[in-house]
Short mmCIF file of C-alpha atoms and ligand atoms in Angstrom, two decimals:
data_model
loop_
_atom_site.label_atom_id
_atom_site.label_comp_id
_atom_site.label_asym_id
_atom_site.label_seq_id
_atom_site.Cartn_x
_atom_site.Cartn_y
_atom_site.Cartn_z
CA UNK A 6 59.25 118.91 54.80
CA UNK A 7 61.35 117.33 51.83
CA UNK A 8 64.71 117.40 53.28
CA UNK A 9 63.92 114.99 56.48
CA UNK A 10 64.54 111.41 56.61
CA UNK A 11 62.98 109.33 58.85
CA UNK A 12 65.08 106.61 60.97
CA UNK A 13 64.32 103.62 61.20
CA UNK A 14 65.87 103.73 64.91
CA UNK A 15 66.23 106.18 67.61
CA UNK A 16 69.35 107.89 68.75
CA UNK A 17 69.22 106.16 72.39
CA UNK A 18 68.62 102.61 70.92
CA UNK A 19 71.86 102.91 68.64
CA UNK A 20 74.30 104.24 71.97
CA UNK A 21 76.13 101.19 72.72
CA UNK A 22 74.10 100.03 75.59
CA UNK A 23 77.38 99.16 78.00
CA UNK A 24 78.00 102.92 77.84
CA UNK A 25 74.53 103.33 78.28
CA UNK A 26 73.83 101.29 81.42
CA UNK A 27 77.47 102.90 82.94
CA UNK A 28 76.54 106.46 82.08
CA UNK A 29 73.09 106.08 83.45
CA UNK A 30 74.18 104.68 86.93
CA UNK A 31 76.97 107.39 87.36
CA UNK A 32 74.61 110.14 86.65
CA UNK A 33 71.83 108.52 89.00
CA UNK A 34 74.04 108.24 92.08
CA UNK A 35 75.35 111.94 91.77
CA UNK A 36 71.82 113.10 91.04
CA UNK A 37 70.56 111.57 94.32
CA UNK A 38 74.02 112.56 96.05
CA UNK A 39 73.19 116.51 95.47
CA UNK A 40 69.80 116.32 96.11
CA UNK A 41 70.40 114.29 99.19
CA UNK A 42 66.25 113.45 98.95
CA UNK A 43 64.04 111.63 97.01
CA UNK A 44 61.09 112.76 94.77
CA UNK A 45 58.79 110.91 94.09
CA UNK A 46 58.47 110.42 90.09
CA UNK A 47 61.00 112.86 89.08
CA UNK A 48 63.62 112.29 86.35
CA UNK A 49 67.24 112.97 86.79
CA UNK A 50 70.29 113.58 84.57
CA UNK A 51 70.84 110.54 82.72
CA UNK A 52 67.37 108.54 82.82
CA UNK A 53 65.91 107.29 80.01
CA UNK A 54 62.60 109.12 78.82
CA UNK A 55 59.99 106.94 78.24
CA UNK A 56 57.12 107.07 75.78
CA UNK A 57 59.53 109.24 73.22
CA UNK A 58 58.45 109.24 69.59
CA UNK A 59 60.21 109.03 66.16
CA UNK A 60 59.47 112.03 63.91
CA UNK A 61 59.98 113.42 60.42
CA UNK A 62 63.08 116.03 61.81
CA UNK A 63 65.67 113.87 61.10
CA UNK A 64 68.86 114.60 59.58
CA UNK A 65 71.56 112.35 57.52
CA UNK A 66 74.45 114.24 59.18
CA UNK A 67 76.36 111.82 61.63
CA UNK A 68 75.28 112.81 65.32
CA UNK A 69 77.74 114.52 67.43
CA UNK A 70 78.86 112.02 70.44
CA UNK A 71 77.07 112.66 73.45
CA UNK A 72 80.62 112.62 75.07
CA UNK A 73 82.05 116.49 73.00
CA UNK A 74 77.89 117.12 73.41
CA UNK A 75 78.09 117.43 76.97
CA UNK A 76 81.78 118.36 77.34
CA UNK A 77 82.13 121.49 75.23
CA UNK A 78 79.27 123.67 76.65
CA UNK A 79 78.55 127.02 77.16
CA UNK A 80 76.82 127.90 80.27
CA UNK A 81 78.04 131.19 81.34
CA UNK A 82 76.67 130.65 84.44
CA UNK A 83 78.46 128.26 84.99
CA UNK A 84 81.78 129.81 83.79
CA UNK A 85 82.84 131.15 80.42
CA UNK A 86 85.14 127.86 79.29
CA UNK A 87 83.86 125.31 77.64
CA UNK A 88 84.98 122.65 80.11
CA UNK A 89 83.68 124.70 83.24
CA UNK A 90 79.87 123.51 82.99
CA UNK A 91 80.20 119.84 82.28
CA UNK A 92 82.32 120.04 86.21
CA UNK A 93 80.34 121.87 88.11
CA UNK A 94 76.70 122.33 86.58
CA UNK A 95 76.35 118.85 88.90
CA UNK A 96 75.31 121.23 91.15
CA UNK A 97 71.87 123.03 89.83
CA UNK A 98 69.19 121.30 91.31
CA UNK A 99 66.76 120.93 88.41
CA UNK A 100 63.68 119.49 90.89
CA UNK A 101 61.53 121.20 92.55
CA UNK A 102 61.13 123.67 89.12
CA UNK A 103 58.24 125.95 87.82
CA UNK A 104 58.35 127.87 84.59
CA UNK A 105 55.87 131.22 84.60
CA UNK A 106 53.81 131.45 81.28
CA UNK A 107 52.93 135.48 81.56
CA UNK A 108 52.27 138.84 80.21
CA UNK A 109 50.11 139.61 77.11
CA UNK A 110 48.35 135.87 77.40
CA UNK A 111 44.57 135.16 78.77
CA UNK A 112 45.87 132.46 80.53
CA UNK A 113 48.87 132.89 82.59
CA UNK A 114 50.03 130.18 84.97
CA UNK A 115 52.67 128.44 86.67
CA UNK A 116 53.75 125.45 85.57
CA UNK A 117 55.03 122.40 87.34
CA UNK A 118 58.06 120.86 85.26
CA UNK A 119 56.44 117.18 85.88
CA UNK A 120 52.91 118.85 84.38
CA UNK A 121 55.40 120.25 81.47
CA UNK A 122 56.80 116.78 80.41
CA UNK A 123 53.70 115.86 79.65
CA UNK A 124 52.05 118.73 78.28
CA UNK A 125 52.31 116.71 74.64
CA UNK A 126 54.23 113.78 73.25
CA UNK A 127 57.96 113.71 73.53
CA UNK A 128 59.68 113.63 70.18
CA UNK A 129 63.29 113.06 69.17
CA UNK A 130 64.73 115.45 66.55
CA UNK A 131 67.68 115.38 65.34
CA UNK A 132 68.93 119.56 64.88
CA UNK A 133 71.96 121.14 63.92
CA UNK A 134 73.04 123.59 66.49
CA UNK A 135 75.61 126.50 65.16
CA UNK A 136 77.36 128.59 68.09
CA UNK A 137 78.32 132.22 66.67
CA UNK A 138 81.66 131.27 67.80
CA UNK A 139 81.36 129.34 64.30
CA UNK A 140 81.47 125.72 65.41
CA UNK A 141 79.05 123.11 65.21
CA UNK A 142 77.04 120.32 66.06
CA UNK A 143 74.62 117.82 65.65
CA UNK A 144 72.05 116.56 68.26
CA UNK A 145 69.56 114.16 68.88
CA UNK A 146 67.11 116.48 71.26
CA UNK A 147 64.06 115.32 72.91
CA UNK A 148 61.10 117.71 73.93
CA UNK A 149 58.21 119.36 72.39
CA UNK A 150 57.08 122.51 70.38
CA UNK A 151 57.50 125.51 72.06
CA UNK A 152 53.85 126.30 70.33
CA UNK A 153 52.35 123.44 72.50
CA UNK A 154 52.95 125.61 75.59
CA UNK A 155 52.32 129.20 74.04
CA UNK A 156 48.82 127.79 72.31
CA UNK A 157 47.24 127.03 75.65
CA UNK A 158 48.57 130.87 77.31
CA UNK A 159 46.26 131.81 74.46
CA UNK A 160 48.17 134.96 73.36
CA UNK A 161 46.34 137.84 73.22
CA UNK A 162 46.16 140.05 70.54
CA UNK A 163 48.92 142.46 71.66
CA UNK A 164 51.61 139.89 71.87
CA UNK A 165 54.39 139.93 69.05
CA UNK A 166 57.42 138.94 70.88
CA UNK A 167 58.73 136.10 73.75
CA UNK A 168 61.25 136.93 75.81
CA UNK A 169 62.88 134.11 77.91
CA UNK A 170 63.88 134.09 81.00
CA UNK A 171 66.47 131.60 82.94
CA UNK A 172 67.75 130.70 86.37
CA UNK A 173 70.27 133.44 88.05
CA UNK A 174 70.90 131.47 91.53
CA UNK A 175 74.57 133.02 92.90
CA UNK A 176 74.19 129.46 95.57
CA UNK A 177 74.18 127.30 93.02
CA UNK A 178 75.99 129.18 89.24
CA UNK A 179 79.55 130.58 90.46
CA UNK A 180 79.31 132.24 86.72
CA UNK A 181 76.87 134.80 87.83
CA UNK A 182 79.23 136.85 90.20
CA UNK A 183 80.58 137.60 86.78
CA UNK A 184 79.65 141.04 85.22
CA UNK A 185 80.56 138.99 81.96
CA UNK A 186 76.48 139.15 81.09
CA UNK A 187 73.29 141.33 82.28
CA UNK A 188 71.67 138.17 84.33
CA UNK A 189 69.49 136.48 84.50
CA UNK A 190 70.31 135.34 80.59
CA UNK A 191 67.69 136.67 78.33
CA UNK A 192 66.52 135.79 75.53
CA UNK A 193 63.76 136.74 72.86
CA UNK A 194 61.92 135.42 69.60
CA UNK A 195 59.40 137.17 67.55
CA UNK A 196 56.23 135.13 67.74
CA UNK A 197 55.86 133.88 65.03
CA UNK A 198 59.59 132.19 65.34
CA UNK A 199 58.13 131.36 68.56
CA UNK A 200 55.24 129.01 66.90
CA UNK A 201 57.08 127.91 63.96
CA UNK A 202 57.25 123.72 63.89
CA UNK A 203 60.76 123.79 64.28
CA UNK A 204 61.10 125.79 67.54
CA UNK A 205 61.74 123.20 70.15
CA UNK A 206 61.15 123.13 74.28
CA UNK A 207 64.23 120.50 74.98
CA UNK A 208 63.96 118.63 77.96
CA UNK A 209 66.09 115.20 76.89
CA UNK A 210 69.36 114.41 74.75
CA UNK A 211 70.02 110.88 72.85
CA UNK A 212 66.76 109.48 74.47
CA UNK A 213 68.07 110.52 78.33
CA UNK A 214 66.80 113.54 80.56
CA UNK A 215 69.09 116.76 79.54
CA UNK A 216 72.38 116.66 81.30
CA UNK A 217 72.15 119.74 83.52
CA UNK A 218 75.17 121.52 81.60
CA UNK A 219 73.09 121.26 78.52
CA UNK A 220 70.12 123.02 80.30
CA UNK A 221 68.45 121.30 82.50
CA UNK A 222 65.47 120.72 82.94
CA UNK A 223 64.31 122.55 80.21
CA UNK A 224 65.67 124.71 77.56
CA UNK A 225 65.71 125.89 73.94
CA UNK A 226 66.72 125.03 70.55
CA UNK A 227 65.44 127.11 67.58
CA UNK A 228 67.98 125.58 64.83
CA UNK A 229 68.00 128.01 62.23
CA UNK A 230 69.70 130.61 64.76
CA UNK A 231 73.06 130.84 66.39
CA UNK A 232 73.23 128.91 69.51
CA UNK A 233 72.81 131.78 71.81
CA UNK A 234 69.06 131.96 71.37
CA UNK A 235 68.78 128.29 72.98
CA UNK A 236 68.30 129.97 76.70
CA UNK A 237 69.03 126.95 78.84
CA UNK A 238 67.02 126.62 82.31
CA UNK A 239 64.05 128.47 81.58
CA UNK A 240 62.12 129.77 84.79
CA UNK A 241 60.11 132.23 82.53
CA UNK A 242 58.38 133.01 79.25
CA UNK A 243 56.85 136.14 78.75
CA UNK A 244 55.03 137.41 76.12
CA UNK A 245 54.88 141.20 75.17
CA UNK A 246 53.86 143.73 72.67
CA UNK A 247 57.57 145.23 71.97
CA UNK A 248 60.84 143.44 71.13
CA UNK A 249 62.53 142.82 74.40
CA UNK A 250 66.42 143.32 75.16
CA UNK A 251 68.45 139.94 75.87
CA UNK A 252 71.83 139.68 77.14
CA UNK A 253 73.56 139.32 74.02
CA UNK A 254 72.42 142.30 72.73
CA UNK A 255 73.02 144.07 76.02
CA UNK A 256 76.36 142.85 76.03
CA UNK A 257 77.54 144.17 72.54
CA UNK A 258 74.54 145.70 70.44
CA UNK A 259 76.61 145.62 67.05
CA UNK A 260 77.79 141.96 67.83
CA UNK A 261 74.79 140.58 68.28
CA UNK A 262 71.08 141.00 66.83
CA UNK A 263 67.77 140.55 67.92
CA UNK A 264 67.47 138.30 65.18
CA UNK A 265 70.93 136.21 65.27
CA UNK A 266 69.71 133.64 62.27
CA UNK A 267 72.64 132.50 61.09
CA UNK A 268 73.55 133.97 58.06
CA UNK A 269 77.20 133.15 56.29
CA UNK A 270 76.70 136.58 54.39
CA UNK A 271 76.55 138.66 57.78
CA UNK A 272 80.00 138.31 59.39
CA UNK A 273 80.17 138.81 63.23
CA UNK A 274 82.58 142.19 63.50
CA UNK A 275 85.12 140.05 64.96
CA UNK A 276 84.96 137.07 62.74
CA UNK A 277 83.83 135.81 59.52
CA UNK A 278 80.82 133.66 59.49
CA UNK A 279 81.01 132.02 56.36
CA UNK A 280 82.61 128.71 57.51
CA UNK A 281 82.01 126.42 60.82
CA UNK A 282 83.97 123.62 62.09
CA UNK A 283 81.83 120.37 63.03
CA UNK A 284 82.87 119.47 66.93
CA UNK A 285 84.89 116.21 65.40
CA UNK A 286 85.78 117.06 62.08
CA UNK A 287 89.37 118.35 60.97
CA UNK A 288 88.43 120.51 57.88
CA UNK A 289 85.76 123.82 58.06
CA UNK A 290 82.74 123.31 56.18
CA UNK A 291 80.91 126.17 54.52
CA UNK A 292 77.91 127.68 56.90
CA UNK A 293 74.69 127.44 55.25
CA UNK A 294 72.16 130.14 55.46
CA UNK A 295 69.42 129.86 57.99
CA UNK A 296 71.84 126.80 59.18
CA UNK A 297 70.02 124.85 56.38
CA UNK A 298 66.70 125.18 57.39
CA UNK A 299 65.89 128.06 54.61
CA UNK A 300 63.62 125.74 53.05
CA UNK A 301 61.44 125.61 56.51
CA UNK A 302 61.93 129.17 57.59
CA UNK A 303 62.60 131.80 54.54
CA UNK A 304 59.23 132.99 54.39
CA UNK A 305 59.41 134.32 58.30
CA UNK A 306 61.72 137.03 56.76
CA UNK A 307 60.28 137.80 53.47
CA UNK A 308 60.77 140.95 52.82
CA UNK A 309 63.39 141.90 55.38
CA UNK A 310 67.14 143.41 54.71
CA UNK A 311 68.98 140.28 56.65
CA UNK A 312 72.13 142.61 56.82
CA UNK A 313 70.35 145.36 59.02
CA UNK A 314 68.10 142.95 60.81
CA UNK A 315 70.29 140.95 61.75
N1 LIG B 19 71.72 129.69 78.21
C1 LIG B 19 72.14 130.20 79.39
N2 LIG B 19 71.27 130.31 80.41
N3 LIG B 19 73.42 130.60 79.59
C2 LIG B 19 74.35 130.54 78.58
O1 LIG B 19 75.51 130.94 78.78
N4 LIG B 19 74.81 129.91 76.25
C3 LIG B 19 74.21 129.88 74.91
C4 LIG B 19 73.03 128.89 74.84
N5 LIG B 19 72.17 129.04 76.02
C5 LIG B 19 73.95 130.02 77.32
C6 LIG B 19 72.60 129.58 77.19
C7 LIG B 19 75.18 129.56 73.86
S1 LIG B 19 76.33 130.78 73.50
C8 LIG B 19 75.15 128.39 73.15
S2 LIG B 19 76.16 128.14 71.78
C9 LIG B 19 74.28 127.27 73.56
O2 LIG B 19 73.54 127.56 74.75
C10 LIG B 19 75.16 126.06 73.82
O3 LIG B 19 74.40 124.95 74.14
P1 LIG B 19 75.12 123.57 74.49
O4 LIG B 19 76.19 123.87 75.49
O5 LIG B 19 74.05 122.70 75.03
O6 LIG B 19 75.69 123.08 73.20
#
């Protein structure tokens, strides 16, 4: 992979540490306030993740401050403005939490999210994440390849598609009395996008277990897609032998594709796609196709009219 640089730090051990330390503590106390109990070896909000290793997915772009990272959000669930989530997604409780690993696999099973963090190493990459609303940013994620999970399912030979599954709890998301969305959010990936390297299972941001309006305690991030395809609070991942429908596509089937790579030559009918704003920067910059990660993932689409499939 040419176009990664490796860093000589990690994200967490450049945040000033003051912040750090303050952040840390403020997120700790609320944790334990709304769970109101203690369990044992669990992570919160806000904890540093230990044992987290540097990688080759790096990127020179400057990272987007973990203050517009977790303040400009969407989490329908937890309302449809950007500000609504980073109030009042305090609330999810992200422990106990199981996600199912089903359908065409030899192995299904249930897994425990403690069991899940340490399935394989923790790695920080550093992803650009473009929303279809044509903004962007950049993000230091921690977590794991998706492919790490879906290996030991051990597919079987009628699965060609994932479809993802997240948490639709009216006690605890005031977003889902909202017929804004089909819930629970869905989501879906061919398989093969499902495997590839890049396709991450998040579970930590800048170093620090994933603030729960960033989709806690475990979510997605496939980088070379719009934003939308990172389903946040996964309970389940299924596999299946036909394309499944997802929310988006539910919600406005010529708005929104199965496939949703982003693609500055396929405007959304509302909008052009061709430019993005980075959260933080005054002036648009152009979009790149396959949000610069053509090099990595061309070849999944070889073939394929992007403008119908898109
Ligand atoms: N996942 C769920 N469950 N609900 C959502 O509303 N929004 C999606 C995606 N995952 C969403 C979701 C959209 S539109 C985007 S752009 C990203 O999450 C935003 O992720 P961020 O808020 O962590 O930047």
């Amino acid at each position: 992979m040419s176009n990664w640089k490796t860093p000589a730090v990690l994200s967490s051990e450049i945040t000033p540490q003051e912040v750090y330390l303050r952040r840390r503590e403020f997120m700790r106390i609320s944790a334990w306030a709304a769970l109101g109990a203690t369990l044992p070896g669990s992570l919160f909000a806000g904890e540093k993740l230990s044992g987290v290793v540097r990688t080759p997915y790096q990127l020179s772009d400057p990272l987007t401050p973990l203050e517009d990272i977790t303040h400009y959000n969407n989490y329908y669930e937890f309302g449809t403005d950007k500000e609504s989530p980073g109030k009042t997604a305090g609330s999810l409780k992200t422990r106990p939490w199981t996600v199912a690993v089903e359908g065409e696999v030899h192995k299904p099973k249930v897994w425990d999210i403690e069991t899940l963090l340490k399935l394989a190493p923790l790695e920080e990459r550093v992803y650009r994440l473009r929303c279809v609303e044509a903004w962007s940013m950049v993000i230091p994620w921690v977590g794991f390849p998706l492919a790490e999970l879906i290996k030991r399912a051990e597919p079987t030979g009628n699965a060609k598609f994932v479809e993802f599954t997240t948490l639709n709890d009216p006690q605890q998301m005031p977003g889902v009395g909202s017929p804004v969305l089909d819930w629970p959010y869905r989501e879906g990936l061919r398989l093969d996008e499902a495997m590839h390297p890049l396709t991450l299972l998040a579970v930590g941001l800048y170093g620090e277990v994933l603030p729960n309006q960033n989709g806690a305690p475990i979510r997605l991030v496939v980088p070379w897609k719009y934003g939308f395809k990172s389903a946040k609070s996964i309970v389940r991942i299924r596999l299946l032998e036909q394309m499944p429908q997802t929310s988006w596509m539910k919600a406005g089937p010529s708005e929104y594709g199965f496939y949703s790579n982003v693609n500055p030559e396929v405007d959304h009918p509302r909008w052009s796609q061709a430019k993005e704003r980075r959260i933080g920067d005054f002036f648009k910059r152009p979009t790149l196709l396959f949000n610069g990660y053509a090099p990595q993932v061309a070849q999944l689409y070889a073939g394929m009219d992007l403008q119908k499939f898109f």
